[in-house]
Amino acid sequence: MSKRVQILLFILPGLLLVGLFVYGFTAWTLQVSFTNWRDVGSAGDFVGLDNYIRLFSTDRVFKASLVNTLKLTLVFIGVTIPLGLFLAVLLDLNLKGRQIFRLIFLLPLSFSFVASASMWTWMFSPQIGSINTLLRAIGLGSLAQPWITSDKQALFCIAIAYVWQFSGFSTLVYYAGISGVAPEISEAAKIDGASTLQRYMKVIIPMQRPATLTVLMILLMYSLRVFDLVWLMTGGGPGSSSEILSTFMFRTAFNRNRFGYGASVGIVMFVISILIVIPFFTRLRRSEYE
């Protein structure tokens, strides 16, 4: 048996599983999205684009979920990337206790979403939560907030928890990028009279473009697929104030047994993901040739 055949036989099970569970079920979901399937015992009738037309024309909860997903994405990425870069620069400055701070920054990455959601739900509890309890203890009880029980603050609370969870990842990527800058470049800037701040602002940080692209891409994907953190912290409430696409899809498909309609929400999420992934890989491939 030739070596090429052996390699093919070795990777064949993986290819078959990826083809079935990724592409096969994606195609099946697309087919289901064109039906009104509601009962487990039947496949439903073909309704064409009715599910998609209803989503974008009359479904207010879907529109609110789409807007909430975009808001969560903007806040999550808009805070996580600058915060990760700032923490990576601090780690690179060889400050005293750097090892301890590195452990503290990366610790949230080791938490599961379930554990994080349980912890932040308790912290944001209006009555017994640690944040309001601390405010009352230091005489600032007037600043206590309803947090996740408020329709205006629930999404903001989720964004805080999500930023906390992923700031360590952003820090790790930027720290690797900064550590990869050749010392000669930084030394040359220092010889030219650049201060520490100028070296970072004009030399090192502008060279972190690949790291930024990587962090941006991965955070975008995670912001679209977030489910467990939202579901466990607020369940999409109060009302639909923190409902996002993934929780709306789950509620529609599995709580209300509207499988066809829920599949159409899943396909919309898939299309949004593709619209994000294609420019990223196009840009990545172009940079490899430059």
PDB file of C-alpha atoms in Angstrom:
ATOM      1  CA  MET A   1       0.000   0.000   0.000  1.00  0.00           C
ATOM      2  CA  SER A   2       1.507   3.339  -1.039  1.00  0.00           C
ATOM      3  CA  LYS A   3       2.146   6.116   1.465  1.00  0.00           C
ATOM      4  CA  ARG A   4      -0.388   8.377  -0.261  1.00  0.00           C
ATOM      5  CA  VAL A   5      -3.128   5.757   0.172  1.00  0.00           C
ATOM      6  CA  GLN A   6      -2.196   5.307   3.826  1.00  0.00           C
ATOM      7  CA  ILE A   7      -2.478   9.071   4.416  1.00  0.00           C
ATOM      8  CA  LEU A   8      -5.811   9.144   2.625  1.00  0.00           C
ATOM      9  CA  LEU A   9      -7.177   6.264   4.723  1.00  0.00           C
ATOM     10  CA  PHE A  10      -5.921   7.984   7.871  1.00  0.00           C
ATOM     11  CA  ILE A  11      -7.743  11.270   7.218  1.00  0.00           C
ATOM     12  CA  LEU A  12     -10.806   9.735   5.539  1.00  0.00           C
ATOM     13  CA  PRO A  13     -12.841   9.247   8.787  1.00  0.00           C
ATOM     14  CA  GLY A  14     -12.262  12.878   9.734  1.00  0.00           C
ATOM     15  CA  LEU A  15     -13.260  14.081   6.267  1.00  0.00           C
ATOM     16  CA  LEU A  16     -16.441  11.999   6.360  1.00  0.00           C
ATOM     17  CA  LEU A  17     -17.408  13.295   9.810  1.00  0.00           C
ATOM     18  CA  VAL A  18     -16.748  16.940   8.817  1.00  0.00           C
ATOM     19  CA  GLY A  19     -18.694  16.463   5.597  1.00  0.00           C
ATOM     20  CA  LEU A  20     -21.644  14.936   7.458  1.00  0.00           C
ATOM     21  CA  PHE A  21     -21.839  17.078  10.600  1.00  0.00           C
ATOM     22  CA  VAL A  22     -20.743  20.427   9.107  1.00  0.00           C
ATOM     23  CA  TYR A  23     -21.714  20.600   5.453  1.00  0.00           C
ATOM     24  CA  GLY A  24     -24.380  17.883   5.467  1.00  0.00           C
ATOM     25  CA  PHE A  25     -26.352  19.315   8.378  1.00  0.00           C
ATOM     26  CA  THR A  26     -25.893  22.868   7.086  1.00  0.00           C
ATOM     27  CA  ALA A  27     -27.499  21.811   3.808  1.00  0.00           C
ATOM     28  CA  TRP A  28     -30.242  20.003   5.748  1.00  0.00           C
ATOM     29  CA  THR A  29     -30.905  23.132   7.855  1.00  0.00           C
ATOM     30  CA  LEU A  30     -31.174  25.194   4.670  1.00  0.00           C
ATOM     31  CA  GLN A  31     -33.720  22.706   3.309  1.00  0.00           C
ATOM     32  CA  VAL A  32     -35.696  22.808   6.584  1.00  0.00           C
ATOM     33  CA  SER A  33     -35.751  26.628   6.516  1.00  0.00           C
ATOM     34  CA  PHE A  34     -37.937  26.464   3.392  1.00  0.00           C
ATOM     35  CA  THR A  35     -40.623  24.489   5.248  1.00  0.00           C
ATOM     36  CA  ASN A  36     -43.198  25.109   7.986  1.00  0.00           C
ATOM     37  CA  TRP A  37     -42.037  22.066   9.949  1.00  0.00           C
ATOM     38  CA  ARG A  38     -43.539  22.142  13.470  1.00  0.00           C
ATOM     39  CA  ASP A  39     -44.196  18.558  14.548  1.00  0.00           C
ATOM     40  CA  VAL A  40     -41.569  15.927  15.249  1.00  0.00           C
ATOM     41  CA  GLY A  41     -43.531  13.297  13.365  1.00  0.00           C
ATOM     42  CA  SER A  42     -43.803  15.223  10.065  1.00  0.00           C
ATOM     43  CA  ALA A  43     -41.406  17.114   7.819  1.00  0.00           C
ATOM     44  CA  GLY A  44     -43.757  20.043   7.153  1.00  0.00           C
ATOM     45  CA  ASP A  45     -44.745  21.596   3.839  1.00  0.00           C
ATOM     46  CA  PHE A  46     -42.566  23.562   1.453  1.00  0.00           C
ATOM     47  CA  VAL A  47     -43.256  27.308   1.925  1.00  0.00           C
ATOM     48  CA  GLY A  48     -40.422  28.802  -0.117  1.00  0.00           C
ATOM     49  CA  LEU A  49     -39.088  32.085   1.271  1.00  0.00           C
ATOM     50  CA  ASP A  50     -42.048  32.731   3.579  1.00  0.00           C
ATOM     51  CA  ASN A  51     -39.998  32.223   6.739  1.00  0.00           C
ATOM     52  CA  TYR A  52     -37.364  34.730   5.609  1.00  0.00           C
ATOM     53  CA  ILE A  53     -39.969  37.265   4.461  1.00  0.00           C
ATOM     54  CA  ARG A  54     -41.715  37.029   7.828  1.00  0.00           C
ATOM     55  CA  LEU A  55     -38.423  37.392   9.684  1.00  0.00           C
ATOM     56  CA  PHE A  56     -37.481  40.667   8.024  1.00  0.00           C
ATOM     57  CA  SER A  57     -40.968  42.132   7.608  1.00  0.00           C
ATOM     58  CA  THR A  58     -43.191  41.414  10.624  1.00  0.00           C
ATOM     59  CA  ASP A  59     -41.158  39.678  13.323  1.00  0.00           C
ATOM     60  CA  ARG A  60     -40.297  42.397  15.845  1.00  0.00           C
ATOM     61  CA  VAL A  61     -38.515  40.013  18.208  1.00  0.00           C
ATOM     62  CA  PHE A  62     -36.178  38.890  15.412  1.00  0.00           C
ATOM     63  CA  LYS A  63     -35.378  42.505  14.534  1.00  0.00           C
ATOM     64  CA  ALA A  64     -34.750  43.281  18.213  1.00  0.00           C
ATOM     65  CA  SER A  65     -32.520  40.199  18.444  1.00  0.00           C
ATOM     66  CA  LEU A  66     -30.543  41.301  15.394  1.00  0.00           C
ATOM     67  CA  VAL A  67     -30.077  44.807  16.811  1.00  0.00           C
ATOM     68  CA  ASN A  68     -29.104  43.404  20.238  1.00  0.00           C
ATOM     69  CA  THR A  69     -26.569  41.101  18.592  1.00  0.00           C
ATOM     70  CA  LEU A  70     -25.018  44.058  16.772  1.00  0.00           C
ATOM     71  CA  LYS A  71     -24.977  46.150  19.977  1.00  0.00           C
ATOM     72  CA  LEU A  72     -23.356  43.322  21.937  1.00  0.00           C
ATOM     73  CA  THR A  73     -20.789  42.830  19.175  1.00  0.00           C
ATOM     74  CA  LEU A  74     -19.872  46.519  19.031  1.00  0.00           C
ATOM     75  CA  VAL A  75     -19.496  46.896  22.807  1.00  0.00           C
ATOM     76  CA  PHE A  76     -17.734  43.557  23.196  1.00  0.00           C
ATOM     77  CA  ILE A  77     -15.177  44.150  20.438  1.00  0.00           C
ATOM     78  CA  GLY A  78     -14.875  47.896  21.040  1.00  0.00           C
ATOM     79  CA  VAL A  79     -13.770  47.269  24.631  1.00  0.00           C
ATOM     80  CA  THR A  80     -11.981  43.904  24.434  1.00  0.00           C
ATOM     81  CA  ILE A  81      -9.460  44.849  21.722  1.00  0.00           C
ATOM     82  CA  PRO A  82      -8.170  48.119  23.273  1.00  0.00           C
ATOM     83  CA  LEU A  83      -8.195  46.532  26.738  1.00  0.00           C
ATOM     84  CA  GLY A  84      -6.233  43.502  25.531  1.00  0.00           C
ATOM     85  CA  LEU A  85      -3.680  45.724  23.781  1.00  0.00           C
ATOM     86  CA  PHE A  86      -3.284  47.906  26.868  1.00  0.00           C
ATOM     87  CA  LEU A  87      -2.760  44.907  29.161  1.00  0.00           C
ATOM     88  CA  ALA A  88      -0.288  43.346  26.695  1.00  0.00           C
ATOM     89  CA  VAL A  89       1.765  46.561  26.696  1.00  0.00           C
ATOM     90  CA  LEU A  90       1.774  46.549  30.501  1.00  0.00           C
ATOM     91  CA  LEU A  91       3.028  42.967  30.499  1.00  0.00           C
ATOM     92  CA  ASP A  92       5.748  43.894  28.017  1.00  0.00           C
ATOM     93  CA  LEU A  93       7.024  46.754  30.198  1.00  0.00           C
ATOM     94  CA  ASN A  94       8.688  44.322  32.638  1.00  0.00           C
ATOM     95  CA  LEU A  95       6.876  45.822  35.615  1.00  0.00           C
ATOM     96  CA  LYS A  96       7.313  44.230  39.009  1.00  0.00           C
ATOM     97  CA  GLY A  97       4.908  41.327  39.577  1.00  0.00           C
ATOM     98  CA  ARG A  98       4.452  40.717  35.856  1.00  0.00           C
ATOM     99  CA  GLN A  99       4.067  36.951  36.385  1.00  0.00           C
ATOM    100  CA  ILE A 100       1.199  37.469  38.825  1.00  0.00           C
ATOM    101  CA  PHE A 101      -0.557  39.948  36.536  1.00  0.00           C
ATOM    102  CA  ARG A 102      -0.162  37.561  33.599  1.00  0.00           C
ATOM    103  CA  LEU A 103      -1.899  34.855  35.629  1.00  0.00           C
ATOM    104  CA  ILE A 104      -4.673  37.266  36.656  1.00  0.00           C
ATOM    105  CA  PHE A 105      -5.247  38.473  33.092  1.00  0.00           C
ATOM    106  CA  LEU A 106      -5.397  34.955  31.666  1.00  0.00           C
ATOM    107  CA  LEU A 107      -7.451  33.414  34.490  1.00  0.00           C
ATOM    108  CA  PRO A 108     -10.893  34.228  32.938  1.00  0.00           C
ATOM    109  CA  LEU A 109      -9.966  32.115  29.912  1.00  0.00           C
ATOM    110  CA  SER A 110      -9.948  29.016  32.116  1.00  0.00           C
ATOM    111  CA  PHE A 111     -13.553  29.566  33.220  1.00  0.00           C
ATOM    112  CA  SER A 112     -16.360  27.815  31.399  1.00  0.00           C
ATOM    113  CA  PHE A 113     -19.235  29.989  30.188  1.00  0.00           C
ATOM    114  CA  VAL A 114     -21.536  28.272  32.681  1.00  0.00           C
ATOM    115  CA  ALA A 115     -19.265  29.119  35.602  1.00  0.00           C
ATOM    116  CA  SER A 116     -18.820  32.697  34.355  1.00  0.00           C
ATOM    117  CA  ALA A 117     -22.554  33.158  33.896  1.00  0.00           C
ATOM    118  CA  SER A 118     -23.287  31.838  37.405  1.00  0.00           C
ATOM    119  CA  MET A 119     -20.677  34.114  38.938  1.00  0.00           C
ATOM    120  CA  TRP A 120     -21.780  37.281  37.099  1.00  0.00           C
ATOM    121  CA  THR A 121     -25.465  36.539  37.682  1.00  0.00           C
ATOM    122  CA  TRP A 122     -24.779  36.472  41.399  1.00  0.00           C
ATOM    123  CA  MET A 123     -22.648  39.638  41.206  1.00  0.00           C
ATOM    124  CA  PHE A 124     -25.359  41.518  39.292  1.00  0.00           C
ATOM    125  CA  SER A 125     -28.189  40.357  41.561  1.00  0.00           C
ATOM    126  CA  PRO A 126     -30.020  43.529  42.716  1.00  0.00           C
ATOM    127  CA  GLN A 127     -30.708  42.261  46.244  1.00  0.00           C
ATOM    128  CA  ILE A 128     -27.861  39.951  47.255  1.00  0.00           C
ATOM    129  CA  GLY A 129     -25.291  40.663  44.525  1.00  0.00           C
ATOM    130  CA  SER A 130     -21.763  41.610  45.538  1.00  0.00           C
ATOM    131  CA  ILE A 131     -21.754  44.864  43.523  1.00  0.00           C
ATOM    132  CA  ASN A 132     -24.837  46.388  45.142  1.00  0.00           C
ATOM    133  CA  THR A 133     -23.856  44.957  48.544  1.00  0.00           C
ATOM    134  CA  LEU A 134     -20.466  46.659  48.272  1.00  0.00           C
ATOM    135  CA  LEU A 135     -22.049  49.960  47.216  1.00  0.00           C
ATOM    136  CA  ARG A 136     -24.401  49.852  50.209  1.00  0.00           C
ATOM    137  CA  ALA A 137     -21.545  48.912  52.565  1.00  0.00           C
ATOM    138  CA  ILE A 138     -19.505  51.990  51.617  1.00  0.00           C
ATOM    139  CA  GLY A 139     -22.478  54.328  51.812  1.00  0.00           C
ATOM    140  CA  LEU A 140     -23.177  54.546  48.080  1.00  0.00           C
ATOM    141  CA  GLY A 141     -26.467  52.661  48.162  1.00  0.00           C
ATOM    142  CA  SER A 142     -28.028  55.323  45.951  1.00  0.00           C
ATOM    143  CA  LEU A 143     -25.809  54.053  43.112  1.00  0.00           C
ATOM    144  CA  ALA A 144     -27.161  50.477  43.408  1.00  0.00           C
ATOM    145  CA  GLN A 145     -28.688  49.352  40.131  1.00  0.00           C
ATOM    146  CA  PRO A 146     -31.220  46.725  39.018  1.00  0.00           C
ATOM    147  CA  TRP A 147     -28.555  45.359  36.618  1.00  0.00           C
ATOM    148  CA  ILE A 148     -29.752  42.190  34.828  1.00  0.00           C
ATOM    149  CA  THR A 149     -33.358  42.740  35.934  1.00  0.00           C
ATOM    150  CA  SER A 150     -33.502  46.024  34.001  1.00  0.00           C
ATOM    151  CA  ASP A 151     -34.419  46.020  30.310  1.00  0.00           C
ATOM    152  CA  LYS A 152     -31.976  48.910  29.782  1.00  0.00           C
ATOM    153  CA  GLN A 153     -29.001  47.374  31.608  1.00  0.00           C
ATOM    154  CA  ALA A 154     -29.270  43.613  30.967  1.00  0.00           C
ATOM    155  CA  LEU A 155     -27.420  43.653  27.630  1.00  0.00           C
ATOM    156  CA  PHE A 156     -24.746  45.927  29.109  1.00  0.00           C
ATOM    157  CA  CYS A 157     -24.221  43.457  31.983  1.00  0.00           C
ATOM    158  CA  ILE A 158     -23.791  40.589  29.511  1.00  0.00           C
ATOM    159  CA  ALA A 159     -21.256  42.655  27.564  1.00  0.00           C
ATOM    160  CA  ILE A 160     -19.234  43.224  30.762  1.00  0.00           C
ATOM    161  CA  ALA A 161     -19.167  39.496  31.484  1.00  0.00           C
ATOM    162  CA  TYR A 162     -18.185  38.712  27.893  1.00  0.00           C
ATOM    163  CA  VAL A 163     -15.391  41.317  27.903  1.00  0.00           C
ATOM    164  CA  TRP A 164     -14.085  39.885  31.179  1.00  0.00           C
ATOM    165  CA  GLN A 165     -14.100  36.367  29.712  1.00  0.00           C
ATOM    166  CA  PHE A 166     -12.194  37.252  26.526  1.00  0.00           C
ATOM    167  CA  SER A 167      -9.879  40.085  27.606  1.00  0.00           C
ATOM    168  CA  GLY A 168      -7.290  37.453  28.537  1.00  0.00           C
ATOM    169  CA  PHE A 169      -7.406  35.963  25.045  1.00  0.00           C
ATOM    170  CA  SER A 170      -6.964  39.388  23.455  1.00  0.00           C
ATOM    171  CA  THR A 171      -4.065  40.105  25.823  1.00  0.00           C
ATOM    172  CA  LEU A 172      -2.416  36.783  24.981  1.00  0.00           C
ATOM    173  CA  VAL A 173      -2.530  37.382  21.208  1.00  0.00           C
ATOM    174  CA  TYR A 174      -1.238  40.955  21.476  1.00  0.00           C
ATOM    175  CA  TYR A 175       1.485  39.954  23.921  1.00  0.00           C
ATOM    176  CA  ALA A 176       2.686  37.296  21.483  1.00  0.00           C
ATOM    177  CA  GLY A 177       2.668  39.897  18.695  1.00  0.00           C
ATOM    178  CA  ILE A 178       4.580  42.461  20.754  1.00  0.00           C
ATOM    179  CA  SER A 179       7.104  39.847  21.900  1.00  0.00           C
ATOM    180  CA  GLY A 180       7.674  38.978  18.242  1.00  0.00           C
ATOM    181  CA  VAL A 181       8.889  42.477  17.364  1.00  0.00           C
ATOM    182  CA  ALA A 182      12.633  42.340  16.745  1.00  0.00           C
ATOM    183  CA  PRO A 183      14.569  44.012  19.596  1.00  0.00           C
ATOM    184  CA  GLU A 184      16.728  45.815  16.998  1.00  0.00           C
ATOM    185  CA  ILE A 185      13.721  47.816  15.825  1.00  0.00           C
ATOM    186  CA  SER A 186      12.862  48.982  19.326  1.00  0.00           C
ATOM    187  CA  GLU A 187      16.530  49.721  20.053  1.00  0.00           C
ATOM    188  CA  ALA A 188      16.835  51.767  16.859  1.00  0.00           C
ATOM    189  CA  ALA A 189      13.847  53.884  17.909  1.00  0.00           C
ATOM    190  CA  LYS A 190      15.393  54.341  21.349  1.00  0.00           C
ATOM    191  CA  ILE A 191      18.707  55.474  19.822  1.00  0.00           C
ATOM    192  CA  ASP A 192      16.788  57.987  17.696  1.00  0.00           C
ATOM    193  CA  GLY A 193      15.504  59.529  20.910  1.00  0.00           C
ATOM    194  CA  ALA A 194      12.014  58.041  21.062  1.00  0.00           C
ATOM    195  CA  SER A 195      10.494  57.781  24.527  1.00  0.00           C
ATOM    196  CA  THR A 196       8.855  54.573  25.770  1.00  0.00           C
ATOM    197  CA  LEU A 197       5.421  55.936  24.881  1.00  0.00           C
ATOM    198  CA  GLN A 198       6.588  56.966  21.398  1.00  0.00           C
ATOM    199  CA  ARG A 199       8.175  53.567  20.767  1.00  0.00           C
ATOM    200  CA  TYR A 200       4.896  51.821  21.506  1.00  0.00           C
ATOM    201  CA  MET A 201       2.634  54.335  19.769  1.00  0.00           C
ATOM    202  CA  LYS A 202       4.698  54.819  16.587  1.00  0.00           C
ATOM    203  CA  VAL A 203       6.640  51.573  16.191  1.00  0.00           C
ATOM    204  CA  ILE A 204       5.373  48.556  18.118  1.00  0.00           C
ATOM    205  CA  ILE A 205       1.579  49.038  18.121  1.00  0.00           C
ATOM    206  CA  PRO A 206       1.363  49.829  14.366  1.00  0.00           C
ATOM    207  CA  MET A 207       3.117  46.498  13.766  1.00  0.00           C
ATOM    208  CA  GLN A 208       0.295  44.626  15.530  1.00  0.00           C
ATOM    209  CA  ARG A 209      -1.991  44.721  12.511  1.00  0.00           C
ATOM    210  CA  PRO A 210      -1.962  40.901  11.986  1.00  0.00           C
ATOM    211  CA  ALA A 211      -2.699  40.367  15.678  1.00  0.00           C
ATOM    212  CA  THR A 212      -5.557  42.867  15.510  1.00  0.00           C
ATOM    213  CA  LEU A 213      -6.992  41.134  12.456  1.00  0.00           C
ATOM    214  CA  THR A 214      -6.833  37.757  14.199  1.00  0.00           C
ATOM    215  CA  VAL A 215      -8.409  39.023  17.425  1.00  0.00           C
ATOM    216  CA  LEU A 216     -11.102  40.907  15.517  1.00  0.00           C
ATOM    217  CA  MET A 217     -12.035  37.868  13.469  1.00  0.00           C
ATOM    218  CA  ILE A 218     -12.229  35.471  16.414  1.00  0.00           C
ATOM    219  CA  LEU A 219     -14.123  37.923  18.642  1.00  0.00           C
ATOM    220  CA  LEU A 220     -16.607  38.563  15.847  1.00  0.00           C
ATOM    221  CA  MET A 221     -17.267  34.859  15.521  1.00  0.00           C
ATOM    222  CA  TYR A 222     -17.691  34.437  19.266  1.00  0.00           C
ATOM    223  CA  SER A 223     -20.027  37.432  19.474  1.00  0.00           C
ATOM    224  CA  LEU A 224     -22.288  35.795  16.896  1.00  0.00           C
ATOM    225  CA  ARG A 225     -22.265  32.344  18.480  1.00  0.00           C
ATOM    226  CA  VAL A 226     -22.669  33.445  22.104  1.00  0.00           C
ATOM    227  CA  PHE A 227     -25.527  31.554  23.675  1.00  0.00           C
ATOM    228  CA  ASP A 228     -24.870  29.987  27.058  1.00  0.00           C
ATOM    229  CA  LEU A 229     -23.733  33.200  28.759  1.00  0.00           C
ATOM    230  CA  VAL A 230     -26.873  35.072  27.654  1.00  0.00           C
ATOM    231  CA  TRP A 231     -29.210  32.162  28.263  1.00  0.00           C
ATOM    232  CA  LEU A 232     -27.960  31.550  31.799  1.00  0.00           C
ATOM    233  CA  MET A 233     -27.674  35.206  32.842  1.00  0.00           C
ATOM    234  CA  THR A 234     -30.925  36.681  31.522  1.00  0.00           C
ATOM    235  CA  GLY A 235     -32.615  34.095  29.292  1.00  0.00           C
ATOM    236  CA  GLY A 236     -32.977  36.900  26.736  1.00  0.00           C
ATOM    237  CA  GLY A 237     -35.011  39.065  29.128  1.00  0.00           C
ATOM    238  CA  PRO A 238     -36.428  41.100  30.649  1.00  0.00           C
ATOM    239  CA  GLY A 239     -38.860  40.950  27.747  1.00  0.00           C
ATOM    240  CA  SER A 240     -36.677  40.820  24.651  1.00  0.00           C
ATOM    241  CA  SER A 241     -34.192  43.406  25.883  1.00  0.00           C
ATOM    242  CA  SER A 242     -31.227  40.999  25.830  1.00  0.00           C
ATOM    243  CA  GLU A 243     -32.539  38.529  23.252  1.00  0.00           C
ATOM    244  CA  ILE A 244     -29.891  37.771  20.632  1.00  0.00           C
ATOM    245  CA  LEU A 245     -30.055  35.700  17.463  1.00  0.00           C
ATOM    246  CA  SER A 246     -28.837  32.452  18.998  1.00  0.00           C
ATOM    247  CA  THR A 247     -31.257  32.534  21.959  1.00  0.00           C
ATOM    248  CA  PHE A 248     -34.091  33.579  19.644  1.00  0.00           C
ATOM    249  CA  MET A 249     -33.307  30.659  17.330  1.00  0.00           C
ATOM    250  CA  PHE A 250     -33.212  28.176  20.231  1.00  0.00           C
ATOM    251  CA  ARG A 251     -36.446  29.509  21.742  1.00  0.00           C
ATOM    252  CA  THR A 252     -38.217  29.446  18.377  1.00  0.00           C
ATOM    253  CA  ALA A 253     -37.069  26.010  17.301  1.00  0.00           C
ATOM    254  CA  PHE A 254     -37.074  24.022  20.543  1.00  0.00           C
ATOM    255  CA  ASN A 255     -39.412  25.849  22.955  1.00  0.00           C
ATOM    256  CA  ARG A 256     -42.115  26.609  20.379  1.00  0.00           C
ATOM    257  CA  ASN A 257     -41.434  23.664  18.049  1.00  0.00           C
ATOM    258  CA  ARG A 258     -41.222  25.939  14.993  1.00  0.00           C
ATOM    259  CA  PHE A 259     -38.318  24.035  13.483  1.00  0.00           C
ATOM    260  CA  GLY A 260     -38.587  25.510   9.988  1.00  0.00           C
ATOM    261  CA  TYR A 261     -38.762  29.073  11.254  1.00  0.00           C
ATOM    262  CA  GLY A 262     -35.897  28.486  13.686  1.00  0.00           C
ATOM    263  CA  ALA A 263     -33.815  26.988  10.867  1.00  0.00           C
ATOM    264  CA  SER A 264     -34.270  30.195   8.855  1.00  0.00           C
ATOM    265  CA  VAL A 265     -32.821  32.168  11.798  1.00  0.00           C
ATOM    266  CA  GLY A 266     -29.869  29.777  11.834  1.00  0.00           C
ATOM    267  CA  ILE A 267     -29.285  30.314   8.121  1.00  0.00           C
ATOM    268  CA  VAL A 268     -29.339  34.096   8.625  1.00  0.00           C
ATOM    269  CA  MET A 269     -26.649  33.676  11.299  1.00  0.00           C
ATOM    270  CA  PHE A 270     -24.687  31.439   8.933  1.00  0.00           C
ATOM    271  CA  VAL A 271     -24.826  34.050   6.157  1.00  0.00           C
ATOM    272  CA  ILE A 272     -23.660  36.789   8.545  1.00  0.00           C
ATOM    273  CA  SER A 273     -20.754  34.564   9.611  1.00  0.00           C
ATOM    274  CA  ILE A 274     -19.793  33.926   5.987  1.00  0.00           C
ATOM    275  CA  LEU A 275     -19.889  37.654   5.249  1.00  0.00           C
ATOM    276  CA  ILE A 276     -17.395  38.100   8.088  1.00  0.00           C
ATOM    277  CA  VAL A 277     -15.150  35.134   7.272  1.00  0.00           C
ATOM    278  CA  ILE A 278     -14.693  35.724   3.528  1.00  0.00           C
ATOM    279  CA  PRO A 279     -13.168  39.248   3.789  1.00  0.00           C
ATOM    280  CA  PHE A 280     -10.894  38.007   6.591  1.00  0.00           C
ATOM    281  CA  PHE A 281      -9.462  35.097   4.604  1.00  0.00           C
ATOM    282  CA  THR A 282      -9.262  37.234   1.471  1.00  0.00           C
ATOM    283  CA  ARG A 283      -7.242  39.799   3.366  1.00  0.00           C
ATOM    284  CA  LEU A 284      -5.115  37.073   5.018  1.00  0.00           C
ATOM    285  CA  ARG A 285      -4.376  35.409   1.691  1.00  0.00           C
ATOM    286  CA  ARG A 286      -3.496  38.739   0.081  1.00  0.00           C
ATOM    287  CA  SER A 287      -1.087  39.588   2.920  1.00  0.00           C
ATOM    288  CA  GLU A 288       0.695  36.245   2.406  1.00  0.00           C
ATOM    289  CA  TYR A 289       1.549  37.259  -1.166  1.00  0.00           C
ATOM    290  CA  GLU A 290       2.688  40.771  -0.211  1.00  0.00           C
TER     291      GLU A 290
END
